[in-house]
mmCIF file of C-alpha atoms in Angstrom:
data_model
loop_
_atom_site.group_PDB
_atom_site.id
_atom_site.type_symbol
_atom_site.label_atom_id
_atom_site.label_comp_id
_atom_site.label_asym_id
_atom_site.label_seq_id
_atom_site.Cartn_x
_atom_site.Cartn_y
_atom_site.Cartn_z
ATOM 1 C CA UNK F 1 30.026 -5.729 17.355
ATOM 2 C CA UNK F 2 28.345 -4.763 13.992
ATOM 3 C CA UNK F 3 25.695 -2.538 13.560
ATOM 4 C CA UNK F 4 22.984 -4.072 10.862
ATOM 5 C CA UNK F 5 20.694 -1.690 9.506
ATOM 6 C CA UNK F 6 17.241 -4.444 9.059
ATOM 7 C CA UNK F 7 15.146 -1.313 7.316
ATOM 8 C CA UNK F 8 17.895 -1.778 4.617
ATOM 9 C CA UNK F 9 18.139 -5.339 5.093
ATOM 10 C CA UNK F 10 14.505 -5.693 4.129
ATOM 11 C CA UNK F 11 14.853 -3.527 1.093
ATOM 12 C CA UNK F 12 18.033 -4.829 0.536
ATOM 13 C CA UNK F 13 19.200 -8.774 1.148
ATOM 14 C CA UNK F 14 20.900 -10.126 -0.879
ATOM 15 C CA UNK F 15 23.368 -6.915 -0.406
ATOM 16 C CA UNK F 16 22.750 -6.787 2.956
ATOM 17 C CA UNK F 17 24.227 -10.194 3.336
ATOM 18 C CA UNK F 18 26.940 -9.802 0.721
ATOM 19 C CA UNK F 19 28.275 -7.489 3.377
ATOM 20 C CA UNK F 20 27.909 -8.978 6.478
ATOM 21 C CA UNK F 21 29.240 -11.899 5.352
ATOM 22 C CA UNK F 22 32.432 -10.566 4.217
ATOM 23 C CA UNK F 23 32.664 -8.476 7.265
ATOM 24 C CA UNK F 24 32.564 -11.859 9.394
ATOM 25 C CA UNK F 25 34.639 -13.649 7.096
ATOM 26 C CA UNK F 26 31.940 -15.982 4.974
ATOM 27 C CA UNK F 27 31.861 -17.002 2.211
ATOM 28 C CA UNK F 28 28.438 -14.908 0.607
ATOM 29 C CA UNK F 29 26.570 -17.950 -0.372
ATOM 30 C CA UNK F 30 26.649 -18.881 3.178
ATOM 31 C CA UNK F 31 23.902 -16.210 3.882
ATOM 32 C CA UNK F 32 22.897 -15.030 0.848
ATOM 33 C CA UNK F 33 20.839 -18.206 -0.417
ATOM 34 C CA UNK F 34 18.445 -17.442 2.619
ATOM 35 C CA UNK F 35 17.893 -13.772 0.806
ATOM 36 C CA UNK F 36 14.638 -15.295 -0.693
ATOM 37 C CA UNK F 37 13.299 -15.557 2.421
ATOM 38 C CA UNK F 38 13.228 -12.100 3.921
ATOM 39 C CA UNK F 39 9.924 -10.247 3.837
ATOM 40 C CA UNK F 40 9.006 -6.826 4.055
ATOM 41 C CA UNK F 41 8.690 -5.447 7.460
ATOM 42 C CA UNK F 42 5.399 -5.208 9.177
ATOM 43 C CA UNK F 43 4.207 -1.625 10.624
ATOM 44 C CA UNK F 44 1.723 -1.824 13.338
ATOM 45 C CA UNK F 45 0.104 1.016 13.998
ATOM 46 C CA UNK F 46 0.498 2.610 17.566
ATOM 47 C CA UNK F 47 0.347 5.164 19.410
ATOM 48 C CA UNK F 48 2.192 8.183 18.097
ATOM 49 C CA UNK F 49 4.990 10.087 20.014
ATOM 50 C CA UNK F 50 5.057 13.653 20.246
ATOM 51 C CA UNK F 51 7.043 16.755 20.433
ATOM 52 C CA UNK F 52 10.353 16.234 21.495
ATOM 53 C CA UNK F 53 10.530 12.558 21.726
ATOM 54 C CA UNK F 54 9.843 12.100 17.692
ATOM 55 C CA UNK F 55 12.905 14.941 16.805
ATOM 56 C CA UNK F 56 15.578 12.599 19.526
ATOM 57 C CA UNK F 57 14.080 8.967 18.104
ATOM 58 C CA UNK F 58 14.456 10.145 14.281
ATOM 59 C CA UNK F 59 18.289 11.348 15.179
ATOM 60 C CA UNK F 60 19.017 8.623 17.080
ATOM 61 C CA UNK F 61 17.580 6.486 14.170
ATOM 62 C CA UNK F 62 20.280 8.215 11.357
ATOM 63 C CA UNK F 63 22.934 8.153 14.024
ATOM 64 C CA UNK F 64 22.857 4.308 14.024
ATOM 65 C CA UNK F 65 21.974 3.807 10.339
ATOM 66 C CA UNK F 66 25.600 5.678 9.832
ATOM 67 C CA UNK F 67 27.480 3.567 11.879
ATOM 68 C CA UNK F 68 25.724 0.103 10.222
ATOM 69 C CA UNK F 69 27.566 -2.091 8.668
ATOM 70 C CA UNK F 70 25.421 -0.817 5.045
ATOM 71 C CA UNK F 71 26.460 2.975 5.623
ATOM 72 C CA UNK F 72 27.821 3.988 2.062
#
């Protein structure tokens, strides 16, 4: 299993996919030519959490972004 970070993805692509592909064993090229067609993420508005839930989301949020596959 390998964690993929898509906020970094979306800043990111054609790295993104440099590094997932040598992590599965491709050659880059093999996912990188589709780097052109990533687009920035879309943020729909909703409603917002409170309180408690917000503080556990964000952590849980960094915990994973550590253990992705971009983590420097």
């Amino acid at each position: 299993m390998v964690f993929f970070d898509y906020d970094r993805f979306c800043r990111e692509p054609v790295r993104s996919l440099e590094r997932l592909a040598a992590t599965i064993g491709l050659e880059p090229g093999r996912l990188t030519d589709y780097a052109a067609n990533v687009q920035e993420q879309t943020v729909y508005p909703g409603n917002e959490l409170a309180g408690k839930a917000v503080s556990d989301t964000a952590d849980l949020y960094a915990a994973l972004q550590n253990k992705s596959l971009q983590a420097s």
